[in-house]
Structure formats: C-alpha cells, structure tokens
C-alpha cells in the first residue's frame, strides 16, 4: 500500500508539472582540454518545494519497478553502483552516474512523446518511465548496452500527461538522446551537446537554422542608405537571441552559449564553467507560477557530473554552495542503499568578510 501511495503521489506531481511549467529543464555538456567530459543540467519545479535527494545504490541491490497499478513491475539487481539525484522518491533518479562513468538523465517531453499502452500481462518486463535512469545506470556499462537492453523492457508512463525523454552519456564524450514516439524508440547522436523539452530533438536541430545569423561578439557597422548604423554595446551580434523560457528558446540559447564557450583545462574548471553557463537558465518563480511566493526560484537545483573523474556536483535554490560526491570514496560492494536530502538545512551560508585594522 505504501508504494501504491507513492505512485499516486507521483501522479499528482506530474499533473501539477504540466500546469506549472516544471518543463523548463535545460541540459548542456562540455569537454575539457584534458579530455574530461561533463554533463550538467537544471531541474525546475514551480509549485512548492520539490523533494530532492541524493541516492547511493550499491552493487547487488534488488530493485523493482512500479507500474500504474502498484509495485509489481520489472525486478532487477544492480550490476553497478550508482550515485543519483532523485525527485519525489529515491527510485526516481532524474540525473546520475554509475561507477563505470555512464551517465543518464530524464527530461519532460509532453505532447510529442508516447509509449506503448500499459498491459498488465507484461508486468514482469514493465519499466516505469521515472525509473528508466535508475535501471539504465544499474544495468548498463555503455550507450550501446543501453540500446540493446532497452529492447527487452516495456516502458510505460506512471502519469500519461508527463511523458519523458532521456540524455545518456559516456566518459568518451559520446552522448545520445532517447525518445519514444508512438511506441517506437529512437536514438539520436547529440553532438550539439544540448537538451531541453518538447518538441523532439530533430525539431530542435532543424529550428537552429532559424538563428544562422547569430554570432558571438559585436556586429559591424552597417550603412542603411545614408545612415550609418552601429552597435550600442557589446554582444550585438547576438541581437535576436530568444530570451524566453520555452524549450525551443532555451535550446537555442544553450546551444549558442555552450558552443561558443572557451574550453577549460580540467574537469573541475569545466564543471564550474557549466554551472556558470546554466545560471543563465535560472527561472524566476513569478514567471512560472504567479501564485507561488515562498520558493526562491523555480529552478530548484542544478547539477554537473564529471563522467571522466566520476564526481557529482550540485547546488540548490536554497544553498548555492557547490557540493560534491566523489564516487572514488564509495565502496559500492559495502555501502548501504541510502538517500539523503540535497540540503541538510535550506539556508544559504554566508561567509563574513573580516576587516583588519592594519
């Protein structure tokens, strides 16, 4: 009964997400000069506090998927240890990495994605969409492993209005997007290094052609008849860059920011750069839900995962201090299956500057 209640809770969350634009997740990826590969993203939620935890899954953990009727879906055992950042419940990992460096994350994909209908006769192979990341990371060592393994499961929605698509990456820097449309699974190589929400990935890539004129830097002066037009300030070559928070606009901005960013030397420097770039996608609470007044931001947390060095970094709307979970410090053969809130205390620490008298 307890787990059925969890499923009902997820349904309520998903329903609210459609009404309150929790569809604003933005993902980018960057590669350092030393070869370190980083995937970063935001998580949005605009109707009350989104329960968020970090999760540690040891090798050998026995897990089971939900179905729309309860906790009676696919049973599986963790082959690989996992660190994940979960929402609502610890089973629902939104972003994570396993001990081999495979990383995956979920992004909402409403109106365009569509799974096969739930069939109770297939419960033994049924995998809830919100548990796909958990399953991928505990079962697979590579993107090719994911492509093979996903053919053996039946992915279903716990809440039909909250369909998902997924970003999957390897330490090599290879990244793919997985989308399910009309029950058919599609994989797209993601060389642009960006993912947002609906429409589909191919549509977003085609839409980039509408911004072929945008460049970093400043536009040159231009003679319009006898009148010389000149930039009023810096970055004038980006005039026309969409500034709203819809998925198409965020995709374009993220693609331009990510692909014009200078390459950093190390994985850690690249993590800091990714978090800095994603500051541009923090969503003010008033533009998401005018009735919400208690949240500091609709962007509830931002993460950056260094796949090469196996480190998970995150910060939250309540505490912008960057925290790190280093997989090298975890013995996945001995650690307990556990989860803990991202924030022990929802308060921003302030470092006082002490002024000397000399």
Tab-separated table of C-alpha atoms in Angstrom:
chain	number	residue	atom	x	y	z
A	1	UNK	CA	0.000	0.000	0.000
A	2	UNK	CA	2.838	2.379	0.858
A	3	UNK	CA	4.327	2.106	-2.620
A	4	UNK	CA	0.946	2.484	-4.293
A	5	UNK	CA	0.583	5.748	-2.400
A	6	UNK	CA	3.960	6.776	-3.818
A	7	UNK	CA	2.678	6.167	-7.327
A	8	UNK	CA	-0.415	8.240	-6.649
A	9	UNK	CA	1.807	10.981	-5.304
A	10	UNK	CA	3.868	10.921	-8.482
A	11	UNK	CA	0.667	11.264	-10.490
A	12	UNK	CA	-0.211	14.403	-8.573
A	13	UNK	CA	3.284	15.782	-9.117
A	14	UNK	CA	3.184	15.065	-12.829
A	15	UNK	CA	-0.247	16.627	-13.205
A	16	UNK	CA	0.952	19.755	-11.447
A	17	UNK	CA	4.098	19.878	-13.546
A	18	UNK	CA	2.049	20.376	-16.676
A	19	UNK	CA	0.111	23.217	-15.140
A	20	UNK	CA	3.075	24.938	-13.529
A	21	UNK	CA	5.765	24.640	-16.184
A	22	UNK	CA	8.071	22.206	-14.472
A	23	UNK	CA	9.037	21.616	-18.087
A	24	UNK	CA	11.956	24.016	-18.092
A	25	UNK	CA	14.905	21.648	-17.580
A	26	UNK	CA	17.991	22.632	-19.572
A	27	UNK	CA	20.964	20.328	-20.186
A	28	UNK	CA	24.411	21.043	-21.622
A	29	UNK	CA	27.645	19.068	-21.982
A	30	UNK	CA	31.261	20.249	-22.206
A	31	UNK	CA	34.665	18.628	-22.720
A	32	UNK	CA	37.846	19.878	-21.015
A	33	UNK	CA	41.223	20.125	-22.718
A	34	UNK	CA	42.429	17.159	-20.637
A	35	UNK	CA	39.554	15.053	-22.047
A	36	UNK	CA	37.273	15.235	-19.002
A	37	UNK	CA	33.635	15.115	-20.067
A	38	UNK	CA	30.938	16.953	-18.076
A	39	UNK	CA	27.147	16.800	-18.345
A	40	UNK	CA	25.182	19.486	-16.500
A	41	UNK	CA	21.515	20.395	-16.152
A	42	UNK	CA	18.841	22.286	-14.245
A	43	UNK	CA	15.706	20.937	-12.551
A	44	UNK	CA	12.645	23.172	-12.381
A	45	UNK	CA	9.524	22.963	-10.225
A	46	UNK	CA	7.215	25.880	-9.528
A	47	UNK	CA	4.568	24.664	-7.105
A	48	UNK	CA	6.008	24.195	-3.653
A	49	UNK	CA	9.223	22.513	-2.620
A	50	UNK	CA	10.306	19.628	-4.830
A	51	UNK	CA	11.502	16.785	-2.638
A	52	UNK	CA	15.035	16.118	-3.871
A	53	UNK	CA	17.617	13.661	-2.566
A	54	UNK	CA	20.966	12.175	-3.459
A	55	UNK	CA	20.831	8.397	-3.687
A	56	UNK	CA	23.556	5.767	-3.305
A	57	UNK	CA	22.816	2.346	-4.830
A	58	UNK	CA	25.368	-0.412	-4.101
A	59	UNK	CA	26.057	-3.350	-6.372
A	60	UNK	CA	23.694	-6.229	-5.700
A	61	UNK	CA	20.733	-4.082	-4.609
A	62	UNK	CA	17.448	-5.756	-5.541
A	63	UNK	CA	15.090	-3.290	-7.158
A	64	UNK	CA	11.624	-3.361	-8.682
A	65	UNK	CA	9.761	-1.025	-10.979
A	66	UNK	CA	6.367	0.457	-10.345
A	67	UNK	CA	3.514	0.028	-12.792
A	68	UNK	CA	0.346	2.135	-12.980
A	69	UNK	CA	-1.221	-0.396	-10.594
A	70	UNK	CA	1.493	-0.662	-7.942
A	71	UNK	CA	4.970	-2.008	-7.178
A	72	UNK	CA	4.609	-5.084	-9.373
A	73	UNK	CA	6.802	-4.366	-12.388
A	74	UNK	CA	10.238	-5.447	-13.619
A	75	UNK	CA	12.577	-6.909	-10.988
A	76	UNK	CA	16.291	-6.249	-11.434
A	77	UNK	CA	19.514	-6.344	-9.447
A	78	UNK	CA	22.167	-3.624	-9.585
A	79	UNK	CA	25.221	-4.763	-11.522
A	80	UNK	CA	26.929	-1.409	-10.999
A	81	UNK	CA	26.995	1.047	-8.144
A	82	UNK	CA	25.186	4.328	-8.762
A	83	UNK	CA	25.042	7.870	-7.389
A	84	UNK	CA	21.901	9.712	-8.423
A	85	UNK	CA	19.948	12.881	-7.759
A	86	UNK	CA	16.307	11.925	-7.314
A	87	UNK	CA	12.982	13.755	-7.223
A	88	UNK	CA	9.800	12.873	-5.309
A	89	UNK	CA	11.087	9.426	-4.281
A	90	UNK	CA	14.539	7.870	-4.276
A	91	UNK	CA	13.561	5.462	-7.043
A	92	UNK	CA	13.007	8.364	-9.435
A	93	UNK	CA	16.556	9.366	-10.321
A	94	UNK	CA	16.472	12.462	-12.515
A	95	UNK	CA	20.238	12.602	-13.099
A	96	UNK	CA	23.003	10.199	-12.161
A	97	UNK	CA	26.161	8.263	-12.922
A	98	UNK	CA	27.345	4.703	-12.326
A	99	UNK	CA	30.765	3.542	-11.212
A	100	UNK	CA	31.868	2.947	-14.839
A	101	UNK	CA	31.089	6.530	-15.815
A	102	UNK	CA	27.825	6.007	-17.719
A	103	UNK	CA	25.504	8.929	-17.004
A	104	UNK	CA	21.826	9.458	-17.724
A	105	UNK	CA	19.097	11.973	-17.020
A	106	UNK	CA	15.385	12.440	-17.671
A	107	UNK	CA	13.698	15.488	-19.210
A	108	UNK	CA	9.959	16.052	-19.580
A	109	UNK	CA	8.692	15.568	-23.153
A	110	UNK	CA	4.930	16.264	-23.159
A	111	UNK	CA	2.630	16.183	-26.197
A	112	UNK	CA	5.275	14.723	-28.516
A	113	UNK	CA	6.456	11.513	-26.838
A	114	UNK	CA	4.266	8.458	-26.455
A	115	UNK	CA	4.889	4.983	-25.056
A	116	UNK	CA	3.018	1.769	-25.707
A	117	UNK	CA	-0.126	1.336	-23.621
A	118	UNK	CA	0.292	-0.391	-20.287
A	119	UNK	CA	-0.510	-4.117	-20.431
A	120	UNK	CA	-0.855	-5.879	-17.081
A	121	UNK	CA	0.059	-9.166	-18.767
A	122	UNK	CA	3.576	-7.728	-19.268
A	123	UNK	CA	4.183	-6.645	-15.678
A	124	UNK	CA	7.360	-8.735	-15.416
A	125	UNK	CA	9.000	-6.634	-18.159
A	126	UNK	CA	7.265	-3.319	-17.396
A	127	UNK	CA	9.550	-0.413	-16.505
A	128	UNK	CA	8.157	2.899	-15.250
A	129	UNK	CA	9.436	5.905	-17.181
A	130	UNK	CA	10.520	7.637	-13.960
A	131	UNK	CA	12.742	4.627	-13.169
A	132	UNK	CA	14.438	4.322	-16.548
A	133	UNK	CA	17.535	6.205	-15.329
A	134	UNK	CA	17.783	4.001	-12.235
A	135	UNK	CA	17.503	0.899	-14.412
A	136	UNK	CA	19.965	2.099	-17.107
A	137	UNK	CA	22.667	3.025	-14.622
A	138	UNK	CA	22.398	-0.142	-12.542
A	139	UNK	CA	22.318	-2.441	-15.595
A	140	UNK	CA	24.418	-0.900	-18.376
A	141	UNK	CA	28.080	-0.092	-18.960
A	142	UNK	CA	27.759	1.920	-22.182
A	143	UNK	CA	25.367	3.598	-24.592
A	144	UNK	CA	25.462	0.511	-26.803
A	145	UNK	CA	24.496	-1.580	-23.768
A	146	UNK	CA	21.507	0.717	-23.241
A	147	UNK	CA	20.454	0.370	-26.878
A	148	UNK	CA	20.457	-3.411	-26.580
A	149	UNK	CA	18.905	-3.650	-23.124
A	150	UNK	CA	16.032	-1.252	-23.760
A	151	UNK	CA	14.628	-3.659	-26.345
A	152	UNK	CA	13.899	-6.146	-23.537
A	153	UNK	CA	11.680	-3.877	-21.417
A	154	UNK	CA	8.281	-2.250	-21.825
A	155	UNK	CA	8.490	1.408	-20.765
A	156	UNK	CA	5.196	2.840	-19.521
A	157	UNK	CA	4.013	6.127	-18.061
A	158	UNK	CA	3.003	6.371	-14.435
A	159	UNK	CA	1.207	9.572	-15.387
A	160	UNK	CA	0.261	9.864	-19.090
A	161	UNK	CA	0.490	13.677	-19.105
A	162	UNK	CA	4.165	13.599	-18.040
A	163	UNK	CA	5.998	11.722	-20.809
A	164	UNK	CA	9.812	11.819	-20.742
A	165	UNK	CA	12.855	11.656	-22.990
A	166	UNK	CA	16.401	10.920	-21.854
A	167	UNK	CA	20.013	12.060	-22.232
A	168	UNK	CA	22.696	9.352	-21.948
A	169	UNK	CA	26.460	9.946	-21.956
A	170	UNK	CA	29.777	8.112	-21.714
A	171	UNK	CA	33.198	9.290	-20.418
A	172	UNK	CA	34.402	9.221	-24.039
A	173	UNK	CA	32.220	12.267	-24.712
A	174	UNK	CA	29.620	10.395	-26.729
A	175	UNK	CA	26.080	11.493	-25.928
A	176	UNK	CA	22.708	10.344	-27.245
A	177	UNK	CA	19.097	11.362	-26.774
A	178	UNK	CA	16.493	8.611	-26.424
A	179	UNK	CA	12.900	9.424	-27.358
A	180	UNK	CA	9.845	7.189	-27.579
A	181	UNK	CA	7.238	8.322	-30.097
A	182	UNK	CA	4.152	6.262	-30.941
A	183	UNK	CA	5.678	3.374	-29.012
A	184	UNK	CA	8.869	3.370	-31.100
A	185	UNK	CA	12.279	4.004	-29.514
A	186	UNK	CA	14.593	6.432	-31.314
A	187	UNK	CA	18.219	7.306	-30.526
A	188	UNK	CA	19.902	10.491	-31.762
A	189	UNK	CA	23.607	11.244	-31.537
A	190	UNK	CA	23.807	14.569	-29.710
A	191	UNK	CA	26.891	16.379	-30.986
A	192	UNK	CA	25.496	19.846	-30.250
A	193	UNK	CA	25.556	18.959	-26.551
A	194	UNK	CA	22.169	20.416	-25.538
A	195	UNK	CA	18.779	19.073	-24.483
A	196	UNK	CA	15.608	20.772	-23.271
A	197	UNK	CA	11.991	19.613	-23.606
A	198	UNK	CA	9.349	19.428	-26.346
A	199	UNK	CA	9.262	19.293	-29.343
A	200	UNK	CA	11.532	16.414	-30.321
A	201	UNK	CA	15.305	16.568	-30.717
A	202	UNK	CA	15.189	16.541	-34.531
A	203	UNK	CA	12.789	19.514	-34.488
A	204	UNK	CA	15.135	21.490	-32.234
A	205	UNK	CA	18.078	20.776	-34.531
A	206	UNK	CA	16.105	21.981	-37.563
A	207	UNK	CA	14.997	25.078	-35.663
A	208	UNK	CA	18.642	26.072	-35.112
A	209	UNK	CA	18.716	27.042	-38.786
A	210	UNK	CA	16.424	29.966	-37.952
A	211	UNK	CA	19.310	31.511	-35.993
A	212	UNK	CA	22.051	31.158	-38.590
A	213	UNK	CA	22.807	34.890	-38.322
A	214	UNK	CA	23.732	34.844	-34.612
A	215	UNK	CA	27.402	35.117	-33.671
A	216	UNK	CA	29.409	35.888	-30.546
A	217	UNK	CA	30.971	39.341	-30.365
A	218	UNK	CA	29.745	42.547	-31.960
A	219	UNK	CA	28.109	43.203	-35.313
A	220	UNK	CA	29.946	45.510	-37.738
A	221	UNK	CA	28.668	48.963	-38.596
A	222	UNK	CA	26.142	48.943	-41.428
A	223	UNK	CA	25.147	51.627	-43.932
A	224	UNK	CA	21.403	51.874	-44.375
A	225	UNK	CA	21.213	54.307	-47.247
A	226	UNK	CA	22.953	57.439	-45.985
A	227	UNK	CA	22.609	56.428	-42.318
A	228	UNK	CA	25.368	54.507	-40.568
A	229	UNK	CA	24.048	52.049	-38.007
A	230	UNK	CA	26.410	50.948	-35.262
A	231	UNK	CA	26.111	48.721	-32.190
A	232	UNK	CA	25.015	50.382	-28.968
A	233	UNK	CA	27.045	47.960	-26.863
A	234	UNK	CA	28.769	44.609	-26.722
A	235	UNK	CA	27.374	41.284	-27.910
A	236	UNK	CA	25.356	42.989	-30.630
A	237	UNK	CA	25.913	40.012	-32.952
A	238	UNK	CA	23.521	38.116	-30.682
A	239	UNK	CA	20.635	40.507	-31.301
A	240	UNK	CA	17.604	38.309	-31.917
A	241	UNK	CA	18.658	35.629	-29.438
A	242	UNK	CA	15.383	34.384	-27.876
A	243	UNK	CA	15.151	35.260	-24.202
A	244	UNK	CA	12.010	33.474	-23.015
A	245	UNK	CA	11.877	30.209	-21.080
A	246	UNK	CA	10.113	27.991	-23.619
A	247	UNK	CA	12.021	24.815	-24.552
A	248	UNK	CA	12.821	25.965	-28.137
A	249	UNK	CA	14.238	29.282	-26.913
A	250	UNK	CA	16.262	27.664	-24.142
A	251	UNK	CA	17.646	25.125	-26.624
A	252	UNK	CA	18.880	27.899	-28.926
A	253	UNK	CA	20.421	29.936	-26.088
A	254	UNK	CA	22.056	26.882	-24.536
A	255	UNK	CA	23.458	25.760	-27.890
A	256	UNK	CA	24.982	29.183	-28.572
A	257	UNK	CA	26.378	29.625	-25.059
A	258	UNK	CA	27.729	26.079	-24.899
A	259	UNK	CA	29.294	26.046	-28.345
A	260	UNK	CA	30.956	29.471	-28.016
A	261	UNK	CA	32.303	28.907	-24.502
A	262	UNK	CA	36.112	28.688	-24.337
A	263	UNK	CA	37.436	25.236	-23.483
A	264	UNK	CA	38.757	24.892	-19.934
A	265	UNK	CA	41.836	22.905	-18.962
A	266	UNK	CA	40.445	20.424	-16.425
A	267	UNK	CA	37.263	18.642	-15.460
A	268	UNK	CA	36.836	20.773	-12.335
A	269	UNK	CA	37.228	24.022	-14.267
A	270	UNK	CA	34.733	22.693	-16.813
A	271	UNK	CA	32.239	21.872	-14.048
A	272	UNK	CA	32.487	25.469	-12.815
A	273	UNK	CA	32.022	26.763	-16.345
A	274	UNK	CA	28.956	24.557	-16.892
A	275	UNK	CA	27.359	25.772	-13.667
A	276	UNK	CA	28.115	29.355	-14.655
A	277	UNK	CA	26.524	28.889	-18.085
A	278	UNK	CA	23.438	27.348	-16.524
A	279	UNK	CA	22.996	30.376	-14.264
A	280	UNK	CA	21.568	31.962	-17.414
A	281	UNK	CA	18.677	29.466	-17.234
A	282	UNK	CA	17.585	30.041	-13.637
A	283	UNK	CA	13.838	30.566	-13.867
A	284	UNK	CA	12.344	33.316	-11.645
A	285	UNK	CA	9.431	31.959	-9.672
A	286	UNK	CA	6.991	34.699	-10.730
A	287	UNK	CA	7.233	33.853	-14.421
A	288	UNK	CA	6.457	30.195	-13.745
A	289	UNK	CA	3.691	30.412	-11.165
A	290	UNK	CA	2.432	33.859	-10.107
A	291	UNK	CA	0.591	32.285	-7.143
A	292	UNK	CA	3.768	30.899	-5.562
A	293	UNK	CA	5.562	33.228	-3.153
A	294	UNK	CA	7.648	31.014	-0.868
A	295	UNK	CA	10.137	29.452	-3.302
A	296	UNK	CA	13.416	31.275	-4.004
A	297	UNK	CA	13.342	30.077	-7.639
A	298	UNK	CA	11.547	27.714	-9.968
A	299	UNK	CA	14.995	26.279	-10.703
A	300	UNK	CA	15.282	24.105	-7.626
A	301	UNK	CA	18.678	22.562	-8.266
A	302	UNK	CA	21.483	22.456	-10.799
A	303	UNK	CA	23.947	19.602	-11.227
A	304	UNK	CA	27.170	18.963	-13.106
A	305	UNK	CA	28.560	15.425	-13.408
A	306	UNK	CA	32.166	14.791	-14.376
A	307	UNK	CA	31.884	11.432	-16.127
A	308	UNK	CA	35.638	11.043	-16.532
A	309	UNK	CA	36.578	11.689	-12.914
A	310	UNK	CA	33.324	10.184	-11.534
A	311	UNK	CA	32.190	13.171	-9.476
A	312	UNK	CA	28.698	14.579	-8.946
A	313	UNK	CA	28.422	18.300	-8.171
A	314	UNK	CA	25.228	20.142	-7.284
A	315	UNK	CA	23.832	23.357	-5.848
A	316	UNK	CA	20.263	24.279	-4.940
A	317	UNK	CA	17.993	27.296	-4.894
A	318	UNK	CA	18.283	27.274	-1.113
A	319	UNK	CA	22.068	26.924	-0.971
A	320	UNK	CA	24.237	27.965	-3.912
A	321	UNK	CA	27.355	26.484	-2.327
A	322	UNK	CA	28.638	23.707	-4.614
A	323	UNK	CA	28.695	20.246	-3.071
A	324	UNK	CA	30.488	17.192	-4.451
A	325	UNK	CA	30.045	13.415	-4.184
A	326	UNK	CA	33.207	11.612	-5.309
A	327	UNK	CA	32.457	8.053	-6.422
A	328	UNK	CA	36.079	7.108	-5.714
A	329	UNK	CA	35.335	7.445	-1.994
A	330	UNK	CA	32.450	4.936	-2.119
A	331	UNK	CA	32.869	1.163	-1.827
A	332	UNK	CA	29.846	0.025	-3.825
A	333	UNK	CA	30.343	-3.518	-2.550
A	334	UNK	CA	29.836	-2.492	1.075
A	335	UNK	CA	27.894	0.769	1.198
A	336	UNK	CA	24.202	0.642	2.146
A	337	UNK	CA	21.386	1.620	-0.213
A	338	UNK	CA	20.520	5.085	1.075
A	339	UNK	CA	19.187	8.538	0.250
A	340	UNK	CA	19.510	11.943	1.891
A	341	UNK	CA	18.095	15.428	1.224
A	342	UNK	CA	20.185	17.634	-1.069
A	343	UNK	CA	20.052	20.318	1.637
A	344	UNK	CA	20.540	19.440	5.295
A	345	UNK	CA	19.315	22.945	6.057
A	346	UNK	CA	17.534	25.080	3.474
A	347	UNK	CA	19.553	28.186	4.130
A	348	UNK	CA	22.294	29.944	2.209
A	349	UNK	CA	25.506	30.098	4.247
A	350	UNK	CA	27.203	33.491	4.208
A	351	UNK	CA	30.936	33.915	4.652
A	352	UNK	CA	31.678	37.025	6.682
A	353	UNK	CA	34.499	39.233	5.481
A	354	UNK	CA	36.598	40.296	8.470
A	355	UNK	CA	38.156	43.717	8.079
A	356	UNK	CA	41.531	44.098	9.780
A	357	UNK	CA	42.866	47.286	11.367
A	358	UNK	CA	46.281	47.263	9.702
